[in-house]
Amino acid sequence: MTEQIIIDTDPGVDDAVAIWLALAAPELEVLGITTVAGNVSLSDVCRNAGSIIAKSGRQDVAIYAGSHGPLTGTQRFGKYAHIGSFASLLKDEGSVAVSAEHAVQFIVRKAQEAARQQRPITLCALGPLTNIALALNFSPEVAKGIKRIVMMGGAFSAMGHRTPWAEFNFYADPNAAARVFRSGIPLVIMPLDMTFQALLTEAHLEVLAHDAGEPGRAIQHLFTTFDRNDPGRFLRDGGPVHDATVIAWLLEPELFQGCEVTVGIATTGETAGYCWADFYHKLKQQANATVMRHIDEQGFHSLLQRVLAVYGSKGEK
Ligand code: RIB
Ligand code: CA
């Protein structure tokens, strides 16, 4: 039986890889793409999502626009927000219409259906957690329809990359993260500590451009245009593709090593967005998350190349 997922996302070049990966994987049924402001504004993430879907050939998958900004507090955008949408780079300007149904309403509706059918769904959270927090607040029934939330976020042993103390997704809406952390839903977290271990190099991009059809060429174009190399930080070539690890974990969890811990987040003060994990169980609290600590980098690249190659074998669009 395929796993039914909703991808909540703020594309974002790494979100794009995650979405193309999910749409190419026969093990997954993508019920919908819900968008949230984050890397760029809500209108630009919707435009980007439209171009990603258009490139995938999967126009059967609908896009649901969600939150313009955090539950409370200052709006934070990614470092490329001033560039706006990358859809024009992909020459697929918003060619997939956004549904009239709000993202939060869509998540609530699908979760309630799942609860009634006793077939809970997985939420894949690739951006700030605002939509998911709002859906959880809608009714207690929602959580019953959610099997787990697999999210990219946090920086535990790695330093933050958006501020010295925080990773972007959690920094952009710490109150939403706090709401999700206390939901009681099984959480799987892909932090910077782990995503920094799997870097896309020019050679990897060349393979995808050659073998993965239009999405493969788009990935090479996007990762070349928005250069994510940081040899000062990573001590080698390549740039992280954070969000793709969320989907990779669903497809091949054996590529990852993690541990069950209690996680929490600062929601006020100078270090709002700082997420901590009690790796040594000092608080003697019930673990509320599984945090991934290690990834098999070569296995990850093999997975990306194998699954994304389906876009090449489909023949050119
Ligand atoms: O910190 C990395 C995360 O922030 C990724 O999900 C990236 O797409 C941005 O949303
Ligand atoms: Ca993202």
CSV table of C-alpha atoms and ligand atoms in Angstrom, one decimal:
chain,number,residue,atom,x,y,z
A,1,MET,CA,0.0,0.0,0.0
A,2,THR,CA,1.4,3.4,-0.9
A,3,GLU,CA,2.0,6.0,1.8
A,4,GLN,CA,-0.3,9.0,1.5
A,5,ILE,CA,1.6,12.3,2.2
A,6,ILE,CA,0.9,16.0,2.1
A,7,ILE,CA,4.0,18.1,1.4
A,8,ASP,CA,3.9,21.5,3.2
A,9,THR,CA,6.6,23.6,1.6
A,10,ASP,CA,8.2,27.0,0.9
A,11,PRO,CA,10.0,26.4,-2.4
A,12,GLY,CA,13.0,26.9,-2.2
A,13,VAL,CA,15.4,25.0,-4.5
A,14,ASP,CA,15.9,22.2,-2.0
A,15,ASP,CA,12.1,21.9,-1.6
A,16,ALA,CA,12.0,21.5,-5.4
A,17,VAL,CA,14.3,18.5,-5.2
A,18,ALA,CA,12.2,17.0,-2.4
A,19,ILE,CA,8.9,17.5,-4.4
A,20,TRP,CA,10.3,16.0,-7.6
A,21,LEU,CA,11.6,13.1,-5.6
A,22,ALA,CA,8.3,12.5,-3.9
A,23,LEU,CA,6.3,12.7,-7.2
A,24,ALA,CA,8.7,10.2,-8.8
A,25,ALA,CA,8.5,7.6,-6.1
A,26,PRO,CA,5.8,4.9,-6.6
A,27,GLU,CA,5.8,4.2,-2.8
A,28,LEU,CA,4.3,7.6,-2.2
A,29,GLU,CA,0.9,9.1,-3.0
A,30,VAL,CA,1.2,12.9,-2.8
A,31,LEU,CA,-2.3,14.1,-1.8
A,32,GLY,CA,-1.4,17.7,-2.3
A,33,ILE,CA,1.2,20.4,-2.0
A,34,THR,CA,0.4,23.1,0.6
A,35,THR,CA,2.5,26.3,0.5
A,36,VAL,CA,3.7,28.5,3.3
A,37,ALA,CA,5.7,31.8,3.1
A,38,GLY,CA,9.4,31.2,4.0
A,39,ASN,CA,12.2,31.2,1.6
A,40,VAL,CA,10.2,33.7,-0.4
A,41,SER,CA,6.8,35.3,-0.1
A,42,LEU,CA,3.6,33.3,-0.3
A,43,SER,CA,2.8,34.4,-3.9
A,44,ASP,CA,6.4,33.5,-4.9
A,45,VAL,CA,6.4,30.1,-3.3
A,46,CYS,CA,3.0,29.4,-5.0
A,47,ARG,CA,4.6,30.5,-8.4
A,48,ASN,CA,7.6,28.2,-7.7
A,49,ALA,CA,5.4,25.3,-6.7
A,50,GLY,CA,3.5,25.7,-9.9
A,51,SER,CA,6.7,25.6,-12.0
A,52,ILE,CA,7.9,22.5,-10.0
A,53,ILE,CA,4.6,20.7,-10.7
A,54,ALA,CA,4.7,21.8,-14.3
A,55,LYS,CA,8.2,20.4,-14.8
A,56,SER,CA,7.2,17.1,-13.1
A,57,GLY,CA,4.4,16.5,-15.6
A,58,ARG,CA,2.1,15.7,-12.6
A,59,GLN,CA,-0.5,18.4,-13.1
A,60,ASP,CA,-2.9,16.0,-11.2
A,61,VAL,CA,-1.3,17.2,-8.0
A,62,ALA,CA,-3.0,20.3,-6.7
A,63,ILE,CA,-1.4,23.3,-4.9
A,64,TYR,CA,-3.1,24.9,-1.8
A,65,ALA,CA,-1.9,28.3,-0.7
A,66,GLY,CA,-1.4,28.7,3.0
A,67,SER,CA,0.0,31.2,5.5
A,68,HIS,CA,1.5,34.5,4.5
A,69,GLY,CA,3.7,34.6,7.6
A,70,PRO,CA,4.2,33.3,11.2
A,71,LEU,CA,1.5,32.8,13.8
A,72,THR,CA,2.9,35.9,15.6
A,73,GLY,CA,6.0,38.0,15.5
A,74,THR,CA,8.3,39.3,12.7
A,75,GLN,CA,8.2,37.8,9.2
A,76,ARG,CA,11.5,36.2,8.2
A,77,PHE,CA,12.4,35.3,4.6
A,78,GLY,CA,15.3,33.3,3.2
A,79,LYS,CA,18.4,34.9,1.9
A,80,TYR,CA,17.3,34.8,-1.7
A,81,ALA,CA,13.9,36.4,-1.0
A,82,HIS,CA,14.9,39.6,-2.8
A,83,ILE,CA,15.2,37.5,-6.0
A,84,GLY,CA,11.6,36.3,-5.6
A,85,SER,CA,10.3,33.5,-7.7
A,86,PHE,CA,12.6,31.2,-9.7
A,87,ALA,CA,9.7,30.2,-12.0
A,88,SER,CA,11.0,32.5,-14.8
A,89,LEU,CA,14.4,30.6,-14.5
A,90,LEU,CA,12.5,27.4,-15.2
A,91,LYS,CA,10.4,29.0,-18.0
A,92,ASP,CA,7.2,27.6,-16.5
A,93,GLU,CA,5.7,30.7,-15.0
A,94,GLY,CA,3.0,29.5,-12.6
A,95,SER,CA,1.5,27.1,-15.2
A,96,VAL,CA,-0.4,25.2,-12.5
A,97,ALA,CA,-3.3,27.0,-10.9
A,98,VAL,CA,-3.6,27.3,-7.1
A,99,SER,CA,-6.7,25.7,-5.6
A,100,ALA,CA,-9.4,27.9,-4.1
A,101,GLU,CA,-9.2,25.8,-0.9
A,102,HIS,CA,-6.9,27.2,1.8
A,103,ALA,CA,-3.9,25.0,2.7
A,104,VAL,CA,-5.0,24.7,6.4
A,105,GLN,CA,-8.5,23.7,5.4
A,106,PHE,CA,-7.0,21.1,3.0
A,107,ILE,CA,-4.8,19.6,5.7
A,108,VAL,CA,-7.7,19.5,8.2
A,109,ARG,CA,-10.1,17.9,5.6
A,110,LYS,CA,-7.6,15.2,4.6
A,111,ALA,CA,-6.6,14.5,8.2
A,112,GLN,CA,-10.2,14.1,9.3
A,113,GLU,CA,-10.9,11.9,6.3
A,114,ALA,CA,-7.9,9.8,7.2
A,115,ALA,CA,-9.0,9.5,10.8
A,116,ARG,CA,-12.5,8.3,9.7
A,117,GLN,CA,-10.9,5.8,7.3
A,118,GLN,CA,-8.3,4.7,9.9
A,119,ARG,CA,-5.6,5.3,7.3
A,120,PRO,CA,-3.5,8.2,8.9
A,121,ILE,CA,-1.4,10.3,6.5
A,122,THR,CA,2.2,11.6,6.8
A,123,LEU,CA,2.9,15.3,6.7
A,124,CYS,CA,6.2,16.3,5.1
A,125,ALA,CA,7.1,19.7,6.5
A,126,LEU,CA,9.7,21.5,4.4
A,127,GLY,CA,9.2,25.0,5.6
A,128,PRO,CA,8.0,27.0,8.6
A,129,LEU,CA,5.4,25.0,10.5
A,130,THR,CA,2.6,27.7,10.5
A,131,ASN,CA,0.1,25.8,8.3
A,132,ILE,CA,0.5,22.6,10.4
A,133,ALA,CA,0.1,24.4,13.7
A,134,LEU,CA,-3.0,26.1,12.5
A,135,ALA,CA,-4.5,22.8,11.3
A,136,LEU,CA,-3.7,21.2,14.7
A,137,ASN,CA,-5.5,24.1,16.4
A,138,PHE,CA,-8.6,23.6,14.2
A,139,SER,CA,-9.8,20.5,16.1
A,140,PRO,CA,-8.4,17.5,18.1
A,141,GLU,CA,-9.7,15.2,15.4
A,142,VAL,CA,-6.9,16.4,13.1
A,143,ALA,CA,-4.1,14.9,15.0
A,144,LYS,CA,-5.9,11.5,14.9
A,145,GLY,CA,-5.5,11.5,11.1
A,146,ILE,CA,-1.8,12.2,11.1
A,147,LYS,CA,0.5,9.2,11.3
A,148,ARG,CA,3.7,11.3,11.7
A,149,ILE,CA,5.2,14.6,10.8
A,150,VAL,CA,8.6,14.3,9.0
A,151,MET,CA,10.2,17.8,9.0
A,152,MET,CA,13.4,19.5,8.0
A,153,GLY,CA,14.4,21.9,10.8
A,154,GLY,CA,16.6,22.6,13.8
A,155,ALA,CA,20.4,22.8,14.4
A,156,PHE,CA,21.5,20.8,17.4
A,157,SER,CA,25.3,20.2,17.2
A,158,ALA,CA,25.7,22.3,14.1
A,159,MET,CA,25.5,26.1,14.6
A,160,GLY,CA,22.5,27.9,13.1
A,161,HIS,CA,22.8,29.2,9.5
A,162,ARG,CA,20.2,31.9,9.6
A,163,THR,CA,21.3,33.2,13.0
A,164,PRO,CA,24.0,31.8,15.2
A,165,TRP,CA,21.4,30.0,17.2
A,166,ALA,CA,18.7,28.9,14.8
A,167,GLU,CA,17.9,27.0,11.6
A,168,PHE,CA,15.6,28.9,9.2
A,169,ASN,CA,12.3,26.9,9.3
A,170,PHE,CA,12.1,26.9,13.1
A,171,TYR,CA,13.4,30.5,13.3
A,172,ALA,CA,10.7,31.7,10.9
A,173,ASP,CA,7.9,30.6,13.2
A,174,PRO,CA,9.1,29.3,16.6
A,175,ASN,CA,5.6,29.4,18.0
A,176,ALA,CA,4.3,27.1,15.3
A,177,ALA,CA,7.2,24.7,16.0
A,178,ALA,CA,6.4,24.7,19.7
A,179,ARG,CA,2.8,23.9,18.9
A,180,VAL,CA,3.8,20.9,16.7
A,181,PHE,CA,6.3,19.7,19.3
A,182,ARG,CA,3.6,19.4,21.9
A,183,SER,CA,1.1,17.8,19.6
A,184,GLY,CA,1.9,14.2,20.7
A,185,ILE,CA,2.1,13.2,17.0
A,186,PRO,CA,5.3,11.1,16.2
A,187,LEU,CA,7.9,13.6,14.9
A,188,VAL,CA,10.9,12.9,12.8
A,189,ILE,CA,13.4,15.8,12.5
A,190,MET,CA,16.1,16.3,9.8
A,191,PRO,CA,18.4,19.0,11.4
A,192,LEU,CA,21.3,20.9,9.8
A,193,ASP,CA,23.6,18.6,11.7
A,194,MET,CA,22.6,15.8,9.3
A,195,THR,CA,21.7,17.7,6.2
A,196,PHE,CA,25.1,19.2,6.1
A,197,GLN,CA,26.5,15.7,5.7
A,198,ALA,CA,24.9,15.3,2.2
A,199,LEU,CA,26.2,17.8,-0.3
A,200,LEU,CA,25.3,18.1,-4.0
A,201,THR,CA,28.4,18.7,-6.0
A,202,GLU,CA,28.7,19.8,-9.7
A,203,ALA,CA,29.3,16.2,-10.6
A,204,HIS,CA,26.1,15.1,-8.9
A,205,LEU,CA,24.2,17.9,-10.7
A,206,GLU,CA,25.7,16.8,-14.0
A,207,VAL,CA,24.4,13.3,-13.5
A,208,LEU,CA,20.9,14.6,-12.7
A,209,ALA,CA,20.9,17.0,-15.7
A,210,HIS,CA,21.9,14.1,-17.9
A,211,ASP,CA,19.6,11.4,-16.5
A,212,ALA,CA,16.6,13.1,-14.9
A,213,GLY,CA,14.9,14.9,-17.7
A,214,GLU,CA,13.5,18.4,-17.2
A,215,PRO,CA,13.6,18.2,-13.4
A,216,GLY,CA,17.2,17.1,-13.6
A,217,ARG,CA,18.2,20.0,-15.8
A,218,ALA,CA,16.2,22.4,-13.6
A,219,ILE,CA,18.0,21.1,-10.5
A,220,GLN,CA,21.4,21.8,-12.1
A,221,HIS,CA,20.2,25.3,-13.2
A,222,LEU,CA,18.8,26.2,-9.8
A,223,PHE,CA,21.7,24.9,-7.8
A,224,THR,CA,24.1,26.6,-10.1
A,225,THR,CA,22.2,29.9,-10.0
A,226,PHE,CA,21.7,29.8,-6.3
A,227,ASP,CA,25.1,28.5,-5.4
A,228,ARG,CA,25.0,26.8,-2.0
A,229,ASN,CA,28.7,25.9,-1.9
A,230,ASP,CA,30.4,27.0,1.4
A,231,PRO,CA,33.9,25.4,1.6
A,232,GLY,CA,34.6,27.5,4.6
A,233,ARG,CA,31.8,25.7,6.4
A,234,PHE,CA,31.7,22.3,4.8
A,235,LEU,CA,35.5,22.0,4.1
A,236,ARG,CA,34.7,20.5,0.7
A,237,ASP,CA,32.7,21.2,-2.5
A,238,GLY,CA,29.0,20.9,-2.7
A,239,GLY,CA,25.9,22.4,-1.1
A,240,PRO,CA,23.2,20.9,1.1
A,241,VAL,CA,19.8,19.8,-0.2
A,242,HIS,CA,18.1,19.9,3.2
A,243,ASP,CA,14.5,19.1,2.3
A,244,ALA,CA,15.2,16.2,0.0
A,245,THR,CA,16.3,14.2,3.1
A,246,VAL,CA,12.7,14.3,4.4
A,247,ILE,CA,11.5,12.3,1.4
A,248,ALA,CA,14.7,10.2,1.3
A,249,TRP,CA,14.0,9.0,4.8
A,250,LEU,CA,10.5,7.9,3.8
A,251,LEU,CA,11.9,5.9,0.9
A,252,GLU,CA,15.0,4.5,2.5
A,253,PRO,CA,15.1,5.0,6.3
A,254,GLU,CA,18.0,2.7,6.6
A,255,LEU,CA,20.2,5.4,5.1
A,256,PHE,CA,19.8,7.4,8.3
A,257,GLN,CA,20.7,7.0,12.0
A,258,GLY,CA,18.8,8.9,14.7
A,259,CYS,CA,17.7,8.8,18.3
A,260,GLU,CA,14.6,9.5,20.3
A,261,VAL,CA,14.9,12.7,22.3
A,262,THR,CA,12.9,15.5,23.9
A,263,VAL,CA,13.1,18.6,21.8
A,264,GLY,CA,12.0,22.1,22.7
A,265,ILE,CA,12.3,25.6,21.3
A,266,ALA,CA,12.7,29.1,22.5
A,267,THR,CA,9.8,31.3,21.4
A,268,THR,CA,10.7,34.6,22.9
A,269,GLY,CA,13.8,36.7,23.6
A,270,GLU,CA,17.0,37.2,21.7
A,271,THR,CA,17.4,33.5,20.9
A,272,ALA,CA,13.9,32.9,19.7
A,273,GLY,CA,14.0,30.0,17.3
A,274,TYR,CA,16.7,28.2,19.1
A,275,CYS,CA,15.8,24.5,19.2
A,276,TRP,CA,17.3,22.2,21.8
A,277,ALA,CA,17.4,18.4,22.1
A,278,ASP,CA,18.0,16.5,25.4
A,279,PHE,CA,20.4,13.9,23.9
A,280,TYR,CA,21.6,12.8,27.4
A,281,HIS,CA,18.0,12.6,28.9
A,282,LYS,CA,18.8,15.1,31.6
A,283,LEU,CA,15.2,16.3,31.8
A,284,LYS,CA,13.9,12.7,32.3
A,285,GLN,CA,11.0,13.6,30.0
A,286,GLN,CA,9.2,11.4,27.5
A,287,ALA,CA,10.8,11.8,24.1
A,288,ASN,CA,8.7,13.8,21.6
A,289,ALA,CA,10.8,13.3,18.5
A,290,THR,CA,13.3,11.2,16.6
A,291,VAL,CA,16.2,13.4,15.5
A,292,MET,CA,18.4,12.2,12.6
A,293,ARG,CA,22.1,12.5,13.4
A,294,HIS,CA,23.7,10.7,10.4
A,295,ILE,CA,23.1,10.1,6.7
A,296,ASP,CA,24.8,7.7,4.3
A,297,GLU,CA,25.8,10.3,1.8
A,298,GLN,CA,26.6,8.0,-1.0
A,299,GLY,CA,23.4,6.0,-0.5
A,300,PHE,CA,21.5,9.3,-0.5
A,301,HIS,CA,22.9,10.3,-3.9
A,302,SER,CA,22.3,6.9,-5.3
A,303,LEU,CA,18.7,7.1,-4.2
A,304,LEU,CA,18.3,10.6,-5.7
A,305,GLN,CA,19.8,9.5,-9.0
A,306,ARG,CA,17.8,6.2,-9.2
A,307,VAL,CA,14.4,7.7,-8.4
A,308,LEU,CA,14.7,11.0,-10.3
A,309,ALA,CA,15.9,9.0,-13.4
A,310,VAL,CA,12.2,8.2,-14.0
A,311,TYR,CA,11.8,11.7,-15.4
A,312,GLY,CA,14.5,10.8,-18.0
A,313,SER,CA,13.0,7.5,-18.9
A,314,LYS,CA,9.5,9.1,-19.4
A,315,GLY,CA,10.9,10.7,-22.5
A,316,GLU,CA,11.2,14.5,-23.0
A,317,LYS,CA,8.0,16.5,-22.3
B,1,RIB,O1,17.1,25.8,6.9
B,1,RIB,C1,16.8,25.2,5.7
B,1,RIB,C2,15.4,25.2,5.4
B,1,RIB,O2,14.9,26.5,5.3
B,1,RIB,C3,15.0,24.5,4.1
B,1,RIB,O3,13.7,23.9,4.2
B,1,RIB,C4,15.0,25.6,3.1
B,1,RIB,O4,14.2,25.3,2.0
B,1,RIB,C5,14.4,26.7,3.9
B,1,RIB,O5,13.0,26.5,4.0
B,2,CA,CA,12.1,24.6,2.6
